Amino acid sequence: MIVTKKLFSIEDEELQLHNYRVGKMSSRFAKFVGLHEQMIEDIAICGSLHDIGKAVIPKRILNKPTTLTNEEFKQIKMHSIYSYMILREMGYNEKICLISKYHHENYNGTGYPDKLKEKEIPLGARVLRIVDMFDALTNDRIYRKAMNKKSALFLMVKENHLFDPDLFSMFKDFIDIAMVI
Ligand SMILES: [Fe+2]
């Protein structure tokens, strides 16, 4: 949070909060899944910095309330590579950097930047892919209002080809438990 504050301006507060929430939730989910301690720590660090590369993307594109052009979307998609480069520059280990690079890879191979599929995608990035989308859907964006948790989960079930099936099945239990607490 302290590091991201230096890179993001005031109007990017929601982006900082998104990073913060994803870091917290992904480490809680990683614990729920039973991942080992080092992996939980890596996921927590990377989760809280995964979108740091968006600091390099022009604000007019990041905060555009209407549909992006292909060129603008191409630029947005570069953020995961920028995150990787920034985290490397900051001295984080390669494992953490790779989680950020691959947090938009889809399990069915349709993601970016390298169209990795299934277990080619690092485990931490597969965890982040799920939590990142859930957080994005359940919070306001400049171009749409937040969904409630139930609707977000329903939409993610329809898009479940994007996620590691074992992790996603556990995520549904995780959210069910989180919703009743
Ligand atoms: Fe991202």
PDB file of N, CA and C in Angstrom, residues 66-137:
ATOM      1  N   THR A  66     -16.329   4.880 -21.368  1.00  0.00           N
ATOM      2  CA  THR A  66     -16.991   4.220 -22.505  1.00  0.00           C
ATOM      3  C   THR A  66     -16.115   3.084 -23.038  1.00  0.00           C
ATOM      4  N   THR A  67     -16.631   2.393 -24.059  1.00  0.00           N
ATOM      5  CA  THR A  67     -15.934   1.228 -24.600  1.00  0.00           C
ATOM      6  C   THR A  67     -14.548   1.591 -25.132  1.00  0.00           C
ATOM      7  N   LEU A  68     -13.580   0.729 -24.824  1.00  0.00           N
ATOM      8  CA  LEU A  68     -12.206   0.976 -25.281  1.00  0.00           C
ATOM      9  C   LEU A  68     -12.059   0.585 -26.750  1.00  0.00           C
ATOM     10  N   THR A  69     -11.204   1.320 -27.474  1.00  0.00           N
ATOM     11  CA  THR A  69     -10.875   0.903 -28.839  1.00  0.00           C
ATOM     12  C   THR A  69      -9.904  -0.284 -28.727  1.00  0.00           C
ATOM     13  N   ASN A  70      -9.692  -0.974 -29.857  1.00  0.00           N
ATOM     14  CA  ASN A  70      -8.751  -2.104 -29.844  1.00  0.00           C
ATOM     15  C   ASN A  70      -7.369  -1.662 -29.396  1.00  0.00           C
ATOM     16  N   GLU A  71      -6.960  -0.488 -29.873  1.00  0.00           N
ATOM     17  CA  GLU A  71      -5.625   0.031 -29.533  1.00  0.00           C
ATOM     18  C   GLU A  71      -5.529   0.326 -28.037  1.00  0.00           C
ATOM     19  N   GLU A  72      -6.602   0.919 -27.474  1.00  0.00           N
ATOM     20  CA  GLU A  72      -6.597   1.217 -26.035  1.00  0.00           C
ATOM     21  C   GLU A  72      -6.561  -0.071 -25.211  1.00  0.00           C
ATOM     22  N   PHE A  73      -7.336  -1.057 -25.667  1.00  0.00           N
ATOM     23  CA  PHE A  73      -7.356  -2.329 -24.943  1.00  0.00           C
ATOM     24  C   PHE A  73      -5.984  -2.999 -24.993  1.00  0.00           C
ATOM     25  N   LYS A  74      -5.316  -2.856 -26.148  1.00  0.00           N
ATOM     26  CA  LYS A  74      -3.965  -3.397 -26.303  1.00  0.00           C
ATOM     27  C   LYS A  74      -3.031  -2.775 -25.256  1.00  0.00           C
ATOM     28  N   GLN A  75      -3.197  -1.468 -25.062  1.00  0.00           N
ATOM     29  CA  GLN A  75      -2.352  -0.771 -24.078  1.00  0.00           C
ATOM     30  C   GLN A  75      -2.672  -1.219 -22.659  1.00  0.00           C
ATOM     31  N   ILE A  76      -3.957  -1.368 -22.357  1.00  0.00           N
ATOM     32  CA  ILE A  76      -4.363  -1.839 -21.014  1.00  0.00           C
ATOM     33  C   ILE A  76      -3.746  -3.218 -20.741  1.00  0.00           C
ATOM     34  N   LYS A  77      -3.769  -4.059 -21.770  1.00  0.00           N
ATOM     35  CA  LYS A  77      -3.268  -5.426 -21.585  1.00  0.00           C
ATOM     36  C   LYS A  77      -1.769  -5.472 -21.273  1.00  0.00           C
ATOM     37  N   MET A  78      -1.083  -4.380 -21.582  1.00  0.00           N
ATOM     38  CA  MET A  78       0.360  -4.329 -21.289  1.00  0.00           C
ATOM     39  C   MET A  78       0.633  -4.222 -19.783  1.00  0.00           C
ATOM     40  N   HIS A  79      -0.426  -3.896 -18.981  1.00  0.00           N
ATOM     41  CA  HIS A  79      -0.154  -3.595 -17.576  1.00  0.00           C
ATOM     42  C   HIS A  79       0.458  -4.766 -16.807  1.00  0.00           C
ATOM     43  N   SER A  80       0.111  -5.995 -17.207  1.00  0.00           N
ATOM     44  CA  SER A  80       0.656  -7.130 -16.441  1.00  0.00           C
ATOM     45  C   SER A  80       2.166  -7.270 -16.711  1.00  0.00           C
ATOM     46  N   ILE A  81       2.584  -6.928 -17.918  1.00  0.00           N
ATOM     47  CA  ILE A  81       4.025  -6.956 -18.225  1.00  0.00           C
ATOM     48  C   ILE A  81       4.730  -5.824 -17.477  1.00  0.00           C
ATOM     49  N   TYR A  82       4.087  -4.646 -17.458  1.00  0.00           N
ATOM     50  CA  TYR A  82       4.680  -3.526 -16.701  1.00  0.00           C
ATOM     51  C   TYR A  82       4.768  -3.875 -15.213  1.00  0.00           C
ATOM     52  N   SER A  83       3.724  -4.527 -14.678  1.00  0.00           N
ATOM     53  CA  SER A  83       3.768  -4.930 -13.264  1.00  0.00           C
ATOM     54  C   SER A  83       4.985  -5.822 -13.026  1.00  0.00           C
ATOM     55  N   TYR A  84       5.167  -6.792 -13.920  1.00  0.00           N
ATOM     56  CA  TYR A  84       6.312  -7.707 -13.816  1.00  0.00           C
ATOM     57  C   TYR A  84       7.624  -6.921 -13.797  1.00  0.00           C
ATOM     58  N   MET A  85       7.750  -5.967 -14.723  1.00  0.00           N
ATOM     59  CA  MET A  85       9.006  -5.205 -14.831  1.00  0.00           C
ATOM     60  C   MET A  85       9.239  -4.336 -13.587  1.00  0.00           C
ATOM     61  N   ILE A  86       8.168  -3.710 -13.101  1.00  0.00           N
ATOM     62  CA  ILE A  86       8.308  -2.831 -11.928  1.00  0.00           C
ATOM     63  C   ILE A  86       8.681  -3.659 -10.693  1.00  0.00           C
ATOM     64  N   LEU A  87       7.996  -4.795 -10.520  1.00  0.00           N
ATOM     65  CA  LEU A  87       8.297  -5.621  -9.339  1.00  0.00           C
ATOM     66  C   LEU A  87       9.730  -6.151  -9.390  1.00  0.00           C
ATOM     67  N   ARG A  88      10.200  -6.483 -10.585  1.00  0.00           N
ATOM     68  CA  ARG A  88      11.612  -6.919 -10.736  1.00  0.00           C
ATOM     69  C   ARG A  88      12.543  -5.792 -10.326  1.00  0.00           C
ATOM     70  N   GLU A  89      12.213  -4.615 -10.824  1.00  0.00           N
ATOM     71  CA  GLU A  89      13.022  -3.433 -10.515  1.00  0.00           C
ATOM     72  C   GLU A  89      13.048  -3.167  -9.014  1.00  0.00           C
ATOM     73  N   MET A  90      11.931  -3.467  -8.350  1.00  0.00           N
ATOM     74  CA  MET A  90      11.838  -3.249  -6.904  1.00  0.00           C
ATOM     75  C   MET A  90      12.554  -4.351  -6.120  1.00  0.00           C
ATOM     76  N   GLY A  91      13.011  -5.375  -6.824  1.00  0.00           N
ATOM     77  CA  GLY A  91      13.813  -6.411  -6.172  1.00  0.00           C
ATOM     78  C   GLY A  91      13.033  -7.620  -5.679  1.00  0.00           C
ATOM     79  N   TYR A  92      11.763  -7.757  -6.094  1.00  0.00           N
ATOM     80  CA  TYR A  92      11.008  -8.947  -5.694  1.00  0.00           C
ATOM     81  C   TYR A  92      11.508 -10.162  -6.452  1.00  0.00           C
ATOM     82  N   ASN A  93      11.348 -11.339  -5.814  1.00  0.00           N
ATOM     83  CA  ASN A  93      11.875 -12.546  -6.458  1.00  0.00           C
ATOM     84  C   ASN A  93      11.037 -12.907  -7.697  1.00  0.00           C
ATOM     85  N   GLU A  94      11.653 -13.727  -8.556  1.00  0.00           N
ATOM     86  CA  GLU A  94      11.052 -14.043  -9.862  1.00  0.00           C
ATOM     87  C   GLU A  94       9.656 -14.669  -9.713  1.00  0.00           C
ATOM     88  N   LYS A  95       9.495 -15.508  -8.672  1.00  0.00           N
ATOM     89  CA  LYS A  95       8.190 -16.166  -8.472  1.00  0.00           C
ATOM     90  C   LYS A  95       7.076 -15.139  -8.311  1.00  0.00           C
ATOM     91  N   ILE A  96       7.330 -14.138  -7.474  1.00  0.00           N
ATOM     92  CA  ILE A  96       6.339 -13.083  -7.228  1.00  0.00           C
ATOM     93  C   ILE A  96       6.104 -12.288  -8.508  1.00  0.00           C
ATOM     94  N   CYS A  97       7.186 -11.966  -9.195  1.00  0.00           N
ATOM     95  CA  CYS A  97       7.061 -11.181 -10.440  1.00  0.00           C
ATOM     96  C   CYS A  97       6.235 -11.934 -11.483  1.00  0.00           C
ATOM     97  N   LEU A  98       6.430 -13.244 -11.556  1.00  0.00           N
ATOM     98  CA  LEU A  98       5.705 -14.029 -12.566  1.00  0.00           C
ATOM     99  C   LEU A  98       4.214 -14.139 -12.246  1.00  0.00           C
ATOM    100  N   ILE A  99       3.877 -14.131 -10.954  1.00  0.00           N
ATOM    101  CA  ILE A  99       2.444 -14.148 -10.596  1.00  0.00           C
ATOM    102  C   ILE A  99       1.777 -12.904 -11.170  1.00  0.00           C
ATOM    103  N   SER A 100       2.462 -11.753 -11.046  1.00  0.00           N
ATOM    104  CA  SER A 100       1.858 -10.516 -11.563  1.00  0.00           C
ATOM    105  C   SER A 100       1.797 -10.551 -13.095  1.00  0.00           C
ATOM    106  N   LYS A 101       2.835 -11.093 -13.706  1.00  0.00           N
ATOM    107  CA  LYS A 101       2.850 -11.131 -15.184  1.00  0.00           C
ATOM    108  C   LYS A 101       1.692 -11.962 -15.733  1.00  0.00           C
ATOM    109  N   TYR A 102       1.349 -13.030 -15.000  1.00  0.00           N
ATOM    110  CA  TYR A 102       0.370 -13.976 -15.543  1.00  0.00           C
ATOM    111  C   TYR A 102      -1.007 -13.921 -14.876  1.00  0.00           C
ATOM    112  N   HIS A 103      -1.329 -12.828 -14.160  1.00  0.00           N
ATOM    113  CA  HIS A 103      -2.604 -12.822 -13.444  1.00  0.00           C
ATOM    114  C   HIS A 103      -3.816 -12.634 -14.357  1.00  0.00           C
ATOM    115  N   HIS A 104      -3.578 -12.429 -15.681  1.00  0.00           N
ATOM    116  CA  HIS A 104      -4.710 -12.373 -16.626  1.00  0.00           C
ATOM    117  C   HIS A 104      -4.675 -13.540 -17.611  1.00  0.00           C
ATOM    118  N   GLU A 105      -3.893 -14.562 -17.305  1.00  0.00           N
ATOM    119  CA  GLU A 105      -3.934 -15.758 -18.150  1.00  0.00           C
ATOM    120  C   GLU A 105      -5.176 -16.565 -17.780  1.00  0.00           C
ATOM    121  N   ASN A 106      -5.857 -17.104 -18.795  1.00  0.00           N
ATOM    122  CA  ASN A 106      -7.055 -17.912 -18.560  1.00  0.00           C
ATOM    123  C   ASN A 106      -6.715 -19.398 -18.628  1.00  0.00           C
ATOM    124  N   TYR A 107      -7.431 -20.169 -17.843  1.00  0.00           N
ATOM    125  CA  TYR A 107      -7.143 -21.613 -17.775  1.00  0.00           C
ATOM    126  C   TYR A 107      -7.290 -22.292 -19.146  1.00  0.00           C
ATOM    127  N   ASN A 108      -8.191 -21.754 -19.980  1.00  0.00           N
ATOM    128  CA  ASN A 108      -8.403 -22.358 -21.309  1.00  0.00           C
ATOM    129  C   ASN A 108      -7.461 -21.789 -22.384  1.00  0.00           C
ATOM    130  N   GLY A 109      -6.492 -20.981 -21.958  1.00  0.00           N
ATOM    131  CA  GLY A 109      -5.479 -20.503 -22.912  1.00  0.00           C
ATOM    132  C   GLY A 109      -5.856 -19.264 -23.699  1.00  0.00           C
ATOM    133  N   THR A 110      -6.910 -18.558 -23.275  1.00  0.00           N
ATOM    134  CA  THR A 110      -7.344 -17.383 -24.041  1.00  0.00           C
ATOM    135  C   THR A 110      -6.927 -16.054 -23.399  1.00  0.00           C
ATOM    136  N   GLY A 111      -6.106 -16.138 -22.357  1.00  0.00           N
ATOM    137  CA  GLY A 111      -5.732 -14.910 -21.640  1.00  0.00           C
ATOM    138  C   GLY A 111      -4.517 -14.224 -22.229  1.00  0.00           C
ATOM    139  N   TYR A 112      -3.910 -13.328 -21.436  1.00  0.00           N
ATOM    140  CA  TYR A 112      -2.720 -12.606 -21.885  1.00  0.00           C
ATOM    141  C   TYR A 112      -1.731 -12.488 -20.740  1.00  0.00           C
ATOM    142  N   PRO A 113      -0.436 -12.264 -21.005  1.00  0.00           N
ATOM    143  CA  PRO A 113       0.165 -11.887 -22.292  1.00  0.00           C
ATOM    144  C   PRO A 113       0.629 -13.067 -23.146  1.00  0.00           C
ATOM    145  N   ASP A 114       0.755 -14.265 -22.586  1.00  0.00           N
ATOM    146  CA  ASP A 114       1.393 -15.353 -23.344  1.00  0.00           C
ATOM    147  C   ASP A 114       0.456 -16.505 -23.703  1.00  0.00           C
ATOM    148  N   LYS A 115      -0.844 -16.328 -23.481  1.00  0.00           N
ATOM    149  CA  LYS A 115      -1.816 -17.389 -23.755  1.00  0.00           C
ATOM    150  C   LYS A 115      -1.399 -18.729 -23.122  1.00  0.00           C
ATOM    151  N   LEU A 116      -0.911 -18.665 -21.890  1.00  0.00           N
ATOM    152  CA  LEU A 116      -0.591 -19.907 -21.180  1.00  0.00           C
ATOM    153  C   LEU A 116      -1.902 -20.610 -20.874  1.00  0.00           C
ATOM    154  N   LYS A 117      -1.835 -21.943 -20.698  1.00  0.00           N
ATOM    155  CA  LYS A 117      -3.079 -22.611 -20.314  1.00  0.00           C
ATOM    156  C   LYS A 117      -2.829 -23.633 -19.193  1.00  0.00           C
ATOM    157  N   GLU A 118      -3.925 -23.946 -18.522  1.00  0.00           N
ATOM    158  CA  GLU A 118      -3.937 -24.930 -17.435  1.00  0.00           C
ATOM    159  C   GLU A 118      -2.742 -24.763 -16.499  1.00  0.00           C
ATOM    160  N   LYS A 119      -2.023 -25.878 -16.257  1.00  0.00           N
ATOM    161  CA  LYS A 119      -0.969 -25.822 -15.230  1.00  0.00           C
ATOM    162  C   LYS A 119       0.302 -25.105 -15.703  1.00  0.00           C
ATOM    163  N   GLU A 120       0.305 -24.662 -16.961  1.00  0.00           N
ATOM    164  CA  GLU A 120       1.431 -23.803 -17.403  1.00  0.00           C
ATOM    165  C   GLU A 120       1.391 -22.485 -16.628  1.00  0.00           C
ATOM    166  N   ILE A 121       0.186 -22.106 -16.200  1.00  0.00           N
ATOM    167  CA  ILE A 121       0.032 -20.842 -15.465  1.00  0.00           C
ATOM    168  C   ILE A 121       0.483 -21.069 -14.026  1.00  0.00           C
ATOM    169  N   PRO A 122       1.376 -20.217 -13.496  1.00  0.00           N
ATOM    170  CA  PRO A 122       1.823 -20.424 -12.117  1.00  0.00           C
ATOM    171  C   PRO A 122       0.626 -20.473 -11.154  1.00  0.00           C
ATOM    172  N   LEU A 123       0.744 -21.320 -10.140  1.00  0.00           N
ATOM    173  CA  LEU A 123      -0.348 -21.518  -9.183  1.00  0.00           C
ATOM    174  C   LEU A 123      -0.839 -20.188  -8.583  1.00  0.00           C
ATOM    175  N   GLY A 124       0.100 -19.349  -8.179  1.00  0.00           N
ATOM    176  CA  GLY A 124      -0.274 -18.061  -7.577  1.00  0.00           C
ATOM    177  C   GLY A 124      -1.099 -17.218  -8.530  1.00  0.00           C
ATOM    178  N   ALA A 125      -0.770 -17.272  -9.811  1.00  0.00           N
ATOM    179  CA  ALA A 125      -1.511 -16.487 -10.809  1.00  0.00           C
ATOM    180  C   ALA A 125      -2.910 -17.072 -11.007  1.00  0.00           C
ATOM    181  N   ARG A 126      -3.041 -18.402 -10.869  1.00  0.00           N
ATOM    182  CA  ARG A 126      -4.371 -19.017 -10.991  1.00  0.00           C
ATOM    183  C   ARG A 126      -5.259 -18.605  -9.808  1.00  0.00           C
ATOM    184  N   VAL A 127      -4.645 -18.475  -8.643  1.00  0.00           N
ATOM    185  CA  VAL A 127      -5.387 -17.996  -7.459  1.00  0.00           C
ATOM    186  C   VAL A 127      -5.834 -16.549  -7.691  1.00  0.00           C
ATOM    187  N   LEU A 128      -4.890 -15.746  -8.116  1.00  0.00           N
ATOM    188  CA  LEU A 128      -5.165 -14.312  -8.320  1.00  0.00           C
ATOM    189  C   LEU A 128      -6.227 -14.068  -9.392  1.00  0.00           C
ATOM    190  N   ARG A 129      -6.206 -14.881 -10.439  1.00  0.00           N
ATOM    191  CA  ARG A 129      -7.170 -14.718 -11.552  1.00  0.00           C
ATOM    192  C   ARG A 129      -8.603 -14.737 -11.009  1.00  0.00           C
ATOM    193  N   ILE A 130      -8.856 -15.649 -10.076  1.00  0.00           N
ATOM    194  CA  ILE A 130     -10.200 -15.811  -9.517  1.00  0.00           C
ATOM    195  C   ILE A 130     -10.541 -14.638  -8.587  1.00  0.00           C
ATOM    196  N   VAL A 131      -9.650 -14.369  -7.642  1.00  0.00           N
ATOM    197  CA  VAL A 131      -9.920 -13.324  -6.638  1.00  0.00           C
ATOM    198  C   VAL A 131     -10.005 -11.946  -7.302  1.00  0.00           C
ATOM    199  N   ASP A 132      -9.120 -11.714  -8.266  1.00  0.00           N
ATOM    200  CA  ASP A 132      -9.082 -10.440  -8.985  1.00  0.00           C
ATOM    201  C   ASP A 132     -10.421 -10.171  -9.670  1.00  0.00           C
ATOM    202  N   MET A 133     -10.950 -11.193 -10.349  1.00  0.00           N
ATOM    203  CA  MET A 133     -12.213 -10.991 -11.058  1.00  0.00           C
ATOM    204  C   MET A 133     -13.359 -10.776 -10.062  1.00  0.00           C
ATOM    205  N   PHE A 134     -13.368 -11.559  -8.987  1.00  0.00           N
ATOM    206  CA  PHE A 134     -14.440 -11.408  -7.994  1.00  0.00           C
ATOM    207  C   PHE A 134     -14.424  -9.998  -7.409  1.00  0.00           C
ATOM    208  N   ASP A 135     -13.242  -9.510  -7.077  1.00  0.00           N
ATOM    209  CA  ASP A 135     -13.154  -8.163  -6.494  1.00  0.00           C
ATOM    210  C   ASP A 135     -13.573  -7.095  -7.512  1.00  0.00           C
ATOM    211  N   ALA A 136     -13.157  -7.284  -8.774  1.00  0.00           N
ATOM    212  CA  ALA A 136     -13.511  -6.300  -9.808  1.00  0.00           C
ATOM    213  C   ALA A 136     -15.033  -6.237  -9.984  1.00  0.00           C
ATOM    214  N   LEU A 137     -15.687  -7.416  -9.979  1.00  0.00           N
ATOM    215  CA  LEU A 137     -17.136  -7.444 -10.200  1.00  0.00           C
ATOM    216  C   LEU A 137     -17.929  -6.891  -9.021  1.00  0.00           C
TER     217      LEU A 137
END
